[in-house]
Tab-separated table of C-alpha atoms in Angstrom:
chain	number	residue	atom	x	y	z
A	15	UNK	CA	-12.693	-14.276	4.414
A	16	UNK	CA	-9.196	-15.851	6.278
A	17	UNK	CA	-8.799	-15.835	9.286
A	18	UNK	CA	-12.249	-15.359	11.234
A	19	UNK	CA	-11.533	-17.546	14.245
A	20	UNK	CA	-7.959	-16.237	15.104
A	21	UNK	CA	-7.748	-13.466	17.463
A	22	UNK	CA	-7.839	-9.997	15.909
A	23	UNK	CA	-4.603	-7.726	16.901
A	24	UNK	CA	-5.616	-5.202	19.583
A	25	UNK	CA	-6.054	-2.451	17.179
A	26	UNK	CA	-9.297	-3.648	15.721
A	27	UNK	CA	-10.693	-3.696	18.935
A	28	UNK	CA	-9.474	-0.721	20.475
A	29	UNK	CA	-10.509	1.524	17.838
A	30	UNK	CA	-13.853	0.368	17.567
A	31	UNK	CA	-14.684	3.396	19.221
A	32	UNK	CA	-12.826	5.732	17.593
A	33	UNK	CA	-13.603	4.182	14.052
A	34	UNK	CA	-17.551	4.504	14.559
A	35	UNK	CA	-18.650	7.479	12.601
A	36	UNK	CA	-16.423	5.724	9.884
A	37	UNK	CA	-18.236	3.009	9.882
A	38	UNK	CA	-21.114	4.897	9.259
A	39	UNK	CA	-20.231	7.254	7.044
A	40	UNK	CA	-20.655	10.064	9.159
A	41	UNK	CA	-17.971	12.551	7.872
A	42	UNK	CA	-15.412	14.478	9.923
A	43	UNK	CA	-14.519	18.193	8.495
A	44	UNK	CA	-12.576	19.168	11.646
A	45	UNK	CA	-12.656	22.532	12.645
A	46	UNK	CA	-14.070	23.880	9.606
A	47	UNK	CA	-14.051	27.601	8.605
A	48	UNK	CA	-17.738	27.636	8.248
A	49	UNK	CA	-17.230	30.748	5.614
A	50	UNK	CA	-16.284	27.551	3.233
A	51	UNK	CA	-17.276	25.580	1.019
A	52	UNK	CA	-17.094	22.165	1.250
A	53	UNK	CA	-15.541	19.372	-0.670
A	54	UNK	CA	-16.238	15.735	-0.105
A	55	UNK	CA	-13.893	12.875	-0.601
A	56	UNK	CA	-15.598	9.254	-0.284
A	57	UNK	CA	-13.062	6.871	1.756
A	58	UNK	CA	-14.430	3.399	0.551
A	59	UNK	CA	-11.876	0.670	1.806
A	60	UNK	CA	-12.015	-2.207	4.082
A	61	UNK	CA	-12.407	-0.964	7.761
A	62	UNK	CA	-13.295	-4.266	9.442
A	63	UNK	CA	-12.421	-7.672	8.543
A	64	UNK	CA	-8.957	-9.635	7.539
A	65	UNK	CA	-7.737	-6.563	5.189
A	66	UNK	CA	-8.923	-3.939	7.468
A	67	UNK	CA	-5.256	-3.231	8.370
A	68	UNK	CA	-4.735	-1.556	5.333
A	69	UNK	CA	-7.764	0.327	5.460
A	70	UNK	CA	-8.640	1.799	8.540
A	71	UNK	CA	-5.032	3.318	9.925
A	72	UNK	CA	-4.967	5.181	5.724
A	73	UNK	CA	-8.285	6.847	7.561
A	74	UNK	CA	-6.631	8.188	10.290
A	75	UNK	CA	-4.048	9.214	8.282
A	76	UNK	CA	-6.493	10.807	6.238
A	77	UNK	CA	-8.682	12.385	9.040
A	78	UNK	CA	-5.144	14.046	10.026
A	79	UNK	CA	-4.833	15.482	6.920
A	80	UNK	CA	-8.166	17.299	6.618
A	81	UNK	CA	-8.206	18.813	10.172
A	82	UNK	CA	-4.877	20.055	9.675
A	83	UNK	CA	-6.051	21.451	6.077
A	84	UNK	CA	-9.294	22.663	8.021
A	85	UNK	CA	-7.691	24.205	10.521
A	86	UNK	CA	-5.516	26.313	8.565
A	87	UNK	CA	-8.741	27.724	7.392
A	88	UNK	CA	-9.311	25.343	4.589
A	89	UNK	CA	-7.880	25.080	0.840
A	90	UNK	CA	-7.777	27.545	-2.106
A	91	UNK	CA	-8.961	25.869	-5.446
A	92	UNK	CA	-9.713	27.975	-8.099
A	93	UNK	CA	-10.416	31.355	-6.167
A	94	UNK	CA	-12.790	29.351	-3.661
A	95	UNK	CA	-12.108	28.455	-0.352
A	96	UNK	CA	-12.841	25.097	0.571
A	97	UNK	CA	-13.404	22.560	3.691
A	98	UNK	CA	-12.629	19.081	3.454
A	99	UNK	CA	-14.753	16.182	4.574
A	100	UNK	CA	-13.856	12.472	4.298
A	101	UNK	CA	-16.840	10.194	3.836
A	102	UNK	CA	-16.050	7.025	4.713
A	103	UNK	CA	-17.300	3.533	3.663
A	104	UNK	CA	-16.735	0.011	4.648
A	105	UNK	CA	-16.046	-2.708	1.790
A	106	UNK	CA	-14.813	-4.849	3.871
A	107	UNK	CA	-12.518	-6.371	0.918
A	108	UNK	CA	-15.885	-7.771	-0.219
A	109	UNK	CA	-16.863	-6.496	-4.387
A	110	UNK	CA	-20.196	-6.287	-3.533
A	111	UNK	CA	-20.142	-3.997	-0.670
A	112	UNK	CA	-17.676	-1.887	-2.578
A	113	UNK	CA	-20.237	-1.607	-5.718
A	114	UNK	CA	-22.576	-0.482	-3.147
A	115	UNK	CA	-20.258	2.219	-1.135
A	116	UNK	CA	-19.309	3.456	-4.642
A	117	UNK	CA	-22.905	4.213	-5.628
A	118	UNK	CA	-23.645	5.693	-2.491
A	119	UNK	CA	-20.382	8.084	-1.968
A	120	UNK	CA	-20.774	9.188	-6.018
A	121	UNK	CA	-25.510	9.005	-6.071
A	122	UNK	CA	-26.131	10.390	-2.396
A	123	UNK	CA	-22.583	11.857	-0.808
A	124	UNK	CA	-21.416	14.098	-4.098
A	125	UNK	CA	-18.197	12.944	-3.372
A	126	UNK	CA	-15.712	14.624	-6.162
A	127	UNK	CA	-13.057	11.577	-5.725
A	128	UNK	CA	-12.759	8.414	-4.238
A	129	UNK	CA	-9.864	6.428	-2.199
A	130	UNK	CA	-9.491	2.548	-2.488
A	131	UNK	CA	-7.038	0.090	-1.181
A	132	UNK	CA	-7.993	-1.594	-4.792
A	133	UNK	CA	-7.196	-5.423	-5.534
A	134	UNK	CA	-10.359	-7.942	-5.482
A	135	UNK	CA	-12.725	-4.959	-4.707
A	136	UNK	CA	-11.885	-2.960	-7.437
A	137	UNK	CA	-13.221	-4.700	-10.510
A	138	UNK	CA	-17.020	-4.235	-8.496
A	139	UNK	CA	-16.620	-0.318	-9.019
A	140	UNK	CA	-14.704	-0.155	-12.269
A	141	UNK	CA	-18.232	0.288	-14.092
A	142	UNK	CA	-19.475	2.908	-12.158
A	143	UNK	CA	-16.553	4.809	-11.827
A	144	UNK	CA	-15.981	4.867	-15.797
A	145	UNK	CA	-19.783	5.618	-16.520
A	146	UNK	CA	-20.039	8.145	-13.984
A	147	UNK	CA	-16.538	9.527	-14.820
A	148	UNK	CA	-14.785	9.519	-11.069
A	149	UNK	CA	-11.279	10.254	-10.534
A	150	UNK	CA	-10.552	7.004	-7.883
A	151	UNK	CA	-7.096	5.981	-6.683
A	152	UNK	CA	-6.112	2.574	-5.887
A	153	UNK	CA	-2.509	1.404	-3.678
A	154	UNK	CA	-2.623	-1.333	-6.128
A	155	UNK	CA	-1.430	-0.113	-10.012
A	156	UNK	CA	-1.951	-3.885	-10.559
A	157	UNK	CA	-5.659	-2.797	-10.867
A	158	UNK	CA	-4.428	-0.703	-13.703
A	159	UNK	CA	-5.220	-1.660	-17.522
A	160	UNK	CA	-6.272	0.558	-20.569
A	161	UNK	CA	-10.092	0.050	-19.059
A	162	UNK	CA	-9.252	2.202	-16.285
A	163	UNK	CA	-9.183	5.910	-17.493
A	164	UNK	CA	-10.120	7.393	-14.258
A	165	UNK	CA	-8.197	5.055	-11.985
A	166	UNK	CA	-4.808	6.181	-10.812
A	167	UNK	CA	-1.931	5.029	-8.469
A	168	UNK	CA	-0.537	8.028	-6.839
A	169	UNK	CA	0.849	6.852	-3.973
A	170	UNK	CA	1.773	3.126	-3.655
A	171	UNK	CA	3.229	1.344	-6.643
A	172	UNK	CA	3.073	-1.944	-5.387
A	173	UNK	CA	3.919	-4.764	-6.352
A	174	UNK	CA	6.929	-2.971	-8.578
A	175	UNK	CA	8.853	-1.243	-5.383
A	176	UNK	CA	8.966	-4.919	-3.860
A	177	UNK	CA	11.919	-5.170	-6.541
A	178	UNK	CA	14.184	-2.416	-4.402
A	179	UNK	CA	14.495	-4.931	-1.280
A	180	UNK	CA	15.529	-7.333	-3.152
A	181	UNK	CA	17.817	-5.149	-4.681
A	182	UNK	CA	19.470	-3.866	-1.445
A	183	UNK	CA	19.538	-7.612	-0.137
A	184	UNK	CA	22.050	-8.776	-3.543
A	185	UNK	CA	24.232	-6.017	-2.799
A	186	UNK	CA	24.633	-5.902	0.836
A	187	UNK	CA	23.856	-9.692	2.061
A	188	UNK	CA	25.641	-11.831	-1.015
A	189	UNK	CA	25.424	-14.382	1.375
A	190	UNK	CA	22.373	-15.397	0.583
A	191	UNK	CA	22.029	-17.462	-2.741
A	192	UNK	CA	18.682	-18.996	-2.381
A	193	UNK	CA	14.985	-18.305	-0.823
A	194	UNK	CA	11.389	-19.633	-0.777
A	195	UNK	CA	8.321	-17.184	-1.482
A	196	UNK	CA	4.636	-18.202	-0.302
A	197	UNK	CA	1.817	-16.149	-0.656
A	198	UNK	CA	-1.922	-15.909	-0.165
A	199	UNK	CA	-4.016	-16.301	-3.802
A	200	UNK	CA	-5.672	-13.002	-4.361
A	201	UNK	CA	-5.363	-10.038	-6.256
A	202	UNK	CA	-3.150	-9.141	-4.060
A	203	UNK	CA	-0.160	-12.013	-3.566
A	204	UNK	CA	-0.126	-13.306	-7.542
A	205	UNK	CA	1.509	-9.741	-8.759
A	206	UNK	CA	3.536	-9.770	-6.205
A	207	UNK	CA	4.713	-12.734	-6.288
A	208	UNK	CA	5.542	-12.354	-10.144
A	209	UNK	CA	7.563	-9.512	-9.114
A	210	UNK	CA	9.689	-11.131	-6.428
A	211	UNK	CA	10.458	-14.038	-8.573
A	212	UNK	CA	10.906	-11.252	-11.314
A	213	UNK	CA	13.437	-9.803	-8.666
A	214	UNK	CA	15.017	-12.669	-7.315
A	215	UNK	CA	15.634	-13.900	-10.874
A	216	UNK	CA	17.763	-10.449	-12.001
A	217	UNK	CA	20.032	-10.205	-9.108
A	218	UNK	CA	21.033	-14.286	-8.790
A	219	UNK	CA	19.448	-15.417	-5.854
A	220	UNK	CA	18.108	-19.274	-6.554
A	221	UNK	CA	14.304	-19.501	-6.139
A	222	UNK	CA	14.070	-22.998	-4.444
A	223	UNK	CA	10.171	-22.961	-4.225
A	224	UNK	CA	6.960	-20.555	-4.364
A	225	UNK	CA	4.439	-21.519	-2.133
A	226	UNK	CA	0.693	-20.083	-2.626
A	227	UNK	CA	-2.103	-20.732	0.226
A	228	UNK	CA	-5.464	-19.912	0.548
A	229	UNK	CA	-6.896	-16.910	2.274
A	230	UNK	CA	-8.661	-19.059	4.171
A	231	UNK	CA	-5.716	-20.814	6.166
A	232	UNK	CA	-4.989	-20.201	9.699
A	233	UNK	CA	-2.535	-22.650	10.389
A	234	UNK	CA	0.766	-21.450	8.700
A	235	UNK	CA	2.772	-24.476	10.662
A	236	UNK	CA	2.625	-26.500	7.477
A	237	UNK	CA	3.418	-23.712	4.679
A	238	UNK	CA	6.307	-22.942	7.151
A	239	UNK	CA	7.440	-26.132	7.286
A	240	UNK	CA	7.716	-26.581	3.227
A	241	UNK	CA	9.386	-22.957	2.962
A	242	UNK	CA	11.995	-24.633	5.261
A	243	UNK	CA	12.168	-28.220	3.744
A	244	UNK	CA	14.609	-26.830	1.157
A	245	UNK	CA	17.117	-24.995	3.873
A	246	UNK	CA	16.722	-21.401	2.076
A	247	UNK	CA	18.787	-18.739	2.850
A	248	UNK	CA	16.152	-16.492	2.575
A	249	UNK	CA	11.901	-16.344	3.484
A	250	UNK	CA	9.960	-14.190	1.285
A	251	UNK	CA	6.741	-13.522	2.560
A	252	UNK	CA	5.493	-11.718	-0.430
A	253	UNK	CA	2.640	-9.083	0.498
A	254	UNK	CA	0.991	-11.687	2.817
A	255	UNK	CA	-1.930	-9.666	5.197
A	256	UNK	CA	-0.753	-8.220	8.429
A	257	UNK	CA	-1.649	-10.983	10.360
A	258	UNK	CA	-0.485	-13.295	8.309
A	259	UNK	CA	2.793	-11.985	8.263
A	260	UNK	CA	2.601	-12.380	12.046
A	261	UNK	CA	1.448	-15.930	12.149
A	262	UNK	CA	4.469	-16.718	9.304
A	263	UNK	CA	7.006	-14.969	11.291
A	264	UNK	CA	5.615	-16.898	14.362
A	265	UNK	CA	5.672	-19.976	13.313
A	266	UNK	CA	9.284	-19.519	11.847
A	267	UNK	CA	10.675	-18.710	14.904
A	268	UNK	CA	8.893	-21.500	16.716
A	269	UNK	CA	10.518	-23.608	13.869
A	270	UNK	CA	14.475	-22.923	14.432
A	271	UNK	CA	14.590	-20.555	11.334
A	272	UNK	CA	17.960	-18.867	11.730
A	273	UNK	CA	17.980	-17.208	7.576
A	274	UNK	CA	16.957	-13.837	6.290
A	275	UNK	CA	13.386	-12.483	6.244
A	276	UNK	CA	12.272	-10.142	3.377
A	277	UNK	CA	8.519	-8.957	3.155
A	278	UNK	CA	6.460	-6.147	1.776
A	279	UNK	CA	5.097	-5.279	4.565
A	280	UNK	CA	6.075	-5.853	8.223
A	281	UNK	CA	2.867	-4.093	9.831
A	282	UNK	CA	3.110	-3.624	13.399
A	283	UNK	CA	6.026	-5.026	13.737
A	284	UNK	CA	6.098	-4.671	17.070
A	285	UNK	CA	3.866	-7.383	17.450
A	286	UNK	CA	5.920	-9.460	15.503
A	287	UNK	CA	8.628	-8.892	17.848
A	288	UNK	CA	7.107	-9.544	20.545
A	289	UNK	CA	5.748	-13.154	19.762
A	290	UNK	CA	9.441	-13.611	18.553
A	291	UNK	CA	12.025	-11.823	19.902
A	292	UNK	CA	14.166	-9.144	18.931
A	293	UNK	CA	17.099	-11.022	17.799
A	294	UNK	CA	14.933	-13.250	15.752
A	295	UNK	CA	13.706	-10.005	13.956
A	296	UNK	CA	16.932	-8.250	13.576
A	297	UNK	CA	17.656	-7.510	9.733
A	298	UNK	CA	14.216	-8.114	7.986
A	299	UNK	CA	13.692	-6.406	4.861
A	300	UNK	CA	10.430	-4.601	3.960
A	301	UNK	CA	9.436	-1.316	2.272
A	302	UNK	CA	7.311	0.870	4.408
A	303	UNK	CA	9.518	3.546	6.979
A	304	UNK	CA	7.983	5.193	10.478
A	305	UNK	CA	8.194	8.463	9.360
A	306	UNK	CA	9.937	9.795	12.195
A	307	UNK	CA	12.723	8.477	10.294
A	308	UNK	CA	15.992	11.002	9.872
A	309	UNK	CA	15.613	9.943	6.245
A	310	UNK	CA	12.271	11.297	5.565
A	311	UNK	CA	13.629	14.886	6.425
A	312	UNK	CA	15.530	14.908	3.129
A	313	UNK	CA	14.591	18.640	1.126
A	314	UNK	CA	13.481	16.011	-1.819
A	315	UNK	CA	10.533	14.363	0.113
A	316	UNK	CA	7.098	15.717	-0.862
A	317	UNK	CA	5.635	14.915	2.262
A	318	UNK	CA	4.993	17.830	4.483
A	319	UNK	CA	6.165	17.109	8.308
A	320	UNK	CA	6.785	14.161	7.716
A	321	UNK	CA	8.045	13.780	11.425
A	322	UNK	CA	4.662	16.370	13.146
A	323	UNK	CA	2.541	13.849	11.049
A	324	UNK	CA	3.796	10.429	12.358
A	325	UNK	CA	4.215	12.260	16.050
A	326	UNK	CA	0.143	13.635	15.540
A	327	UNK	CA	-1.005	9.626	14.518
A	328	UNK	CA	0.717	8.409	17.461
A	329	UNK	CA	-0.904	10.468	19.763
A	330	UNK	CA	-4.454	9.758	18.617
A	331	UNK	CA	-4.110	6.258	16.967
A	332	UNK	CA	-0.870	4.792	19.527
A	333	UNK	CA	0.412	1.663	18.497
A	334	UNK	CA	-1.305	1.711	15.195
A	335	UNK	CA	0.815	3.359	12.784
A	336	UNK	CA	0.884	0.786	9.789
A	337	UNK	CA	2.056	0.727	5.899
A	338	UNK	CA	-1.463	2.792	4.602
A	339	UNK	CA	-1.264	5.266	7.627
A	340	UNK	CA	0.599	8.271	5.353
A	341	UNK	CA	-0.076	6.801	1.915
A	342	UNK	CA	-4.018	7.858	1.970
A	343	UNK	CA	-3.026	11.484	2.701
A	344	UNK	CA	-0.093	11.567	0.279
A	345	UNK	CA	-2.839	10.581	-1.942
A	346	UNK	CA	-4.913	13.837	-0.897
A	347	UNK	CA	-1.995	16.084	-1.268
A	348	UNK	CA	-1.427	14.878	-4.959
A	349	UNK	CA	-5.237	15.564	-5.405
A	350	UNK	CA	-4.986	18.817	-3.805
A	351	UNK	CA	-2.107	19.844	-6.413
A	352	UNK	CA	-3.925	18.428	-9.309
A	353	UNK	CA	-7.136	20.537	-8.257
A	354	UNK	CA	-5.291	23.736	-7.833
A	355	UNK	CA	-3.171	23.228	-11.065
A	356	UNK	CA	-6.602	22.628	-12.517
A	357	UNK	CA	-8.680	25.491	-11.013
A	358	UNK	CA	-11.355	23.181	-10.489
A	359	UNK	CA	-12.596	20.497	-8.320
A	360	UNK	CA	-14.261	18.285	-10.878
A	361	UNK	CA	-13.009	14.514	-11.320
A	362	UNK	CA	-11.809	14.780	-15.116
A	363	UNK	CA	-10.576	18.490	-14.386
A	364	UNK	CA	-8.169	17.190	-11.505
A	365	UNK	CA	-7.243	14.152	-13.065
A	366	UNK	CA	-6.053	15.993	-15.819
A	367	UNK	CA	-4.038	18.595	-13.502
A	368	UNK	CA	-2.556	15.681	-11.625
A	369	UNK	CA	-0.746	14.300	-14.563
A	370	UNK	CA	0.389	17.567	-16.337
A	371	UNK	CA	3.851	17.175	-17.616
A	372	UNK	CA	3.900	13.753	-16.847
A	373	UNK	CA	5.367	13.815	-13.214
A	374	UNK	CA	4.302	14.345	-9.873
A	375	UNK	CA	5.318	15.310	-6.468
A	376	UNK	CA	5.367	11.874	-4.787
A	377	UNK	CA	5.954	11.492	-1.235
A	378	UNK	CA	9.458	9.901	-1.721
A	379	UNK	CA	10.398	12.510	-4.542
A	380	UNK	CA	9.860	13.479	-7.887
A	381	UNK	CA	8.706	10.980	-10.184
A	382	UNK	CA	6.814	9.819	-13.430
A	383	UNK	CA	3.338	8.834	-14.486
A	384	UNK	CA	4.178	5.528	-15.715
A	385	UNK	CA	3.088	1.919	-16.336
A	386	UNK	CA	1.808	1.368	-19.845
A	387	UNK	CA	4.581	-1.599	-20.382
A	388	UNK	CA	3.351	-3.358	-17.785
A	389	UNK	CA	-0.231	-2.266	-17.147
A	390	UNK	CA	-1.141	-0.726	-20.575
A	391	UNK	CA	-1.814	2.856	-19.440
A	392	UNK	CA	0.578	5.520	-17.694
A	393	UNK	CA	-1.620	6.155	-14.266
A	394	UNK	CA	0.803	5.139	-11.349
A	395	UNK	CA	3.346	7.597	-10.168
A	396	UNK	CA	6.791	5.704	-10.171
A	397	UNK	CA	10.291	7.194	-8.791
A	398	UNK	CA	12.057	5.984	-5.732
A	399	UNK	CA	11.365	4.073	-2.991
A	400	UNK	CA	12.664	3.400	-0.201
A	401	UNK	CA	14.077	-0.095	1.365
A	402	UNK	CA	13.742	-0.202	5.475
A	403	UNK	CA	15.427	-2.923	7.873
A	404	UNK	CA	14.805	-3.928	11.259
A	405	UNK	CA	17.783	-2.556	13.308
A	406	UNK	CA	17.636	-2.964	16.822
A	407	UNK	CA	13.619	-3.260	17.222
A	408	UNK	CA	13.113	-0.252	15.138
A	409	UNK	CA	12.758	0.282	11.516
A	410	UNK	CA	15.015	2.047	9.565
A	411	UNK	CA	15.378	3.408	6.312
A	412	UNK	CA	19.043	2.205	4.470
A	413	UNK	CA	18.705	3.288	1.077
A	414	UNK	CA	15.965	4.765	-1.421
A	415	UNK	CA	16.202	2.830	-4.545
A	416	UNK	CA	15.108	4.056	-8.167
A	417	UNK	CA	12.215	1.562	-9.192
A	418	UNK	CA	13.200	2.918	-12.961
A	419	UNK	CA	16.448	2.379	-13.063
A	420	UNK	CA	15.560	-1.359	-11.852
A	421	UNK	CA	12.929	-1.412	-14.530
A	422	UNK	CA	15.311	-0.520	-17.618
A	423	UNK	CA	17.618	-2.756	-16.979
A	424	UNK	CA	15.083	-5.925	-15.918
A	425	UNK	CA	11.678	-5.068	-17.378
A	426	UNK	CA	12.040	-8.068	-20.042
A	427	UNK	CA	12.196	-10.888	-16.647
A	428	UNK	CA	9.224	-8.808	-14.707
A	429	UNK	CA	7.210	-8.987	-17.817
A	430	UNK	CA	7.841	-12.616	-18.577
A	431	UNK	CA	7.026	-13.337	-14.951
A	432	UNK	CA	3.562	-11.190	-14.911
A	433	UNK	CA	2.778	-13.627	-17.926
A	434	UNK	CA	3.523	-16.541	-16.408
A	435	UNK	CA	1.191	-15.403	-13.520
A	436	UNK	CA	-1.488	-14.482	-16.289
A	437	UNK	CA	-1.053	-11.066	-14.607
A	438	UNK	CA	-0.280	-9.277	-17.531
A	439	UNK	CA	-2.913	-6.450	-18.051
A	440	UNK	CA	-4.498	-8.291	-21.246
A	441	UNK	CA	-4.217	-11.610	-19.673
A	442	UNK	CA	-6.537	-10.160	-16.576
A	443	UNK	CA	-10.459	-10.906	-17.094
């Protein structure tokens, strides 16, 4: 995978220690009312490696989440009262290793549902998961398609929501009329890319060139230098990995870029700021709010203390709060409805409670079970999201968008784009 010889951020290291009985599987039920019974969720995303930033801080978030549950003296499904345990397992972002921690969390663990950060590891566990019948989420619904019954997106909608910052950036910065996207080639950057062209395209803003590079690269000097060649207004840096958000930002900076940054993502942005500056940083778009945000206290947010939570990761996990550190527990909480609305614990039982009436409590407010236009089945959860700035070193939420209301009006360019990309869900192998 990219990237092996670069220096890993601190956070890889420095949670080695805490990360080792996820590495291993070992499960942590917190302080468990040991009059319970317990349920097992299986964890299997990539906890080392290049993609381990979106794995390993959603386990934290996760581990959070049961002890608090635990604590409380467990959960109430069904007349039973019940202890939660995450079992972890690391993919890696490799397929096979994700085949393998599938079979083991559903064959040996008894897990009754399964986590994923989805993408190039999911079509590895698609098999099992249909044969054996397991409810799995992914934060990628591009991993959706009529072949995945028991695969849902509860949480993250990417790459759809990457169409609100785009949005926000046409209405409040009309000073920018052109921009240049690059992206890694994976699973991963193709959709979104598709949907920031798809984006671009609907609110006017000139698309001067999209640049894709391999995972592999580690020099992002040259695909810098070609995003520039054209003088853009605007660098999109698609849904680029953490670190290679970091090296782009880097080397943009150390390039004279004076424009407008827009990204998915902007993990540890601190980071970022500090191998640029803060000025340089000031006024990048991305979609993924500290939730100690003002914002976030808003009656319609599904997403219980939102403020305790990000205040409770800090403390244990400082300096690592990332994009996946809430969305793997907002997951759990959706499960946790679906299971009580379904009196049950089983996979097909909760599945079916998480989608009655066709909505769901998502963590940024009420919203749909939706996709079939675009992936061919109605499994991701789709309502608002919202669209956060850099303001003063900090990021800030200034405005929740409706991802819907973009759709109706646009869907025809997004789907012409995902064809383009042969990312359409019946173009996908």
């Amino acid at each position: 995978m990219a990237m092996r010889h670069l220096n890993r951020r601190h956070f890889l290291g420095t949670s080695a220690a805490v990360g080792a009985s996820a590495l291993t599987g070992v499960g942590r039920p917190g302080k468990a009312n040991a009059d319970n019974e317990t349920i097992k969720i299986g964890f299997l995303a990539p906890l080392t490696g290049d993609v381990a930033a979106w794995g390993l801080p959603g386990l934290y978030g996760c581990e959070i989440w049961a002890d608090d549950h635990n604590t409380m003296g467990g959960v109430e499904i069904g007349g039973t009262m019940y202890n939660i345990e995450i079992v972890s397992f690391d993919n890696e972002y490799l397929p096979d290793k994700a085949k393998t921690g599938a079979t083991k969390l559903i064959k040996e663990d008894g897990v009754k549902f399964i986590q994923m950060l989805g993408g190039d590891t999911w079509p590895a566990v698609q098999p099992i998961a249909n044969r054996e019948k397991m409810l799995v989420s992914t934060l990628l619904p591009s991993d959706l398609s009529p072949d995945t019954p028991y695969l849902v997106a509860p949480a993250e909608v990417h790459p759809i929501y990457n169409v609100t910052g785009v949005w926000w950036m046409a209405e409040n910065m009309p000073d920018v009329k052109t921009t240049v996207i690059c992206g890694q080639d994976d699973a991963i950057g193709r959709p979104s890319v598709a949907t920031y062209q798809a984006a671009f395209e609907a609110h006017g803003i000139t698309v001067n060139d999209t640049i894709f590079f391999d995972i592999s690269t580690t020099d992002f000097a040259p695909v810098v230098t070609s995003m520039l060649s054209s003088n853009p207004d605007c660098l999109c840096l698609d849904t680029a990995y953490a670190e290679f958000v970091n090296e782009l930002c880097k080397q943009a900076y150390e390039q004279g870029y004076k424009g407008k940054i827009i990204s998915c993502t902007a993990d540890f942005y601190a980071d970022i700021i500090a191998n640029t500056s803060e000025e340089f940083m000031e006024g990048m778009i991305f979609q993924f709010p500290d939730f100690d945000d003002p914002a976030l206290n808003d009656p319609r947010i599904n997403f219980g203390d939102p403020n305790g939570f990000f205040k409770t990761y800090n403390e244990k996990h400082p300096g690592e709060w990332g994009a996946v550190s809430w969305e793997y527990a907002s997951i759990l909480d959706l499960w946790l409805s679906g299971a009580q609305k379904a009196g049950s614990v089983e996979p097909e039982a909760v599945l079916e409670g998480m989608k009655d009436g066709g909505i769901g409590a998502h963590a940024f407010g009420e919203a749909n079970w939706w996709g079939e236009e675009l992936f061919g089945i109605d499994n991701a959860l789709v309502g608002n999201w919202p669209v956060v700035q850099i303001q003063n070193g900090k990021a800030v939420i200034v405005e929740f968008k409706s991802i819907p209301d973009w759709w109706d009006q646009h869907k025809d360019i997004m789907i012409k784009k995902f064809e383009d990309m042969g990312e359409m869900w019946y173009q996908r192998s």
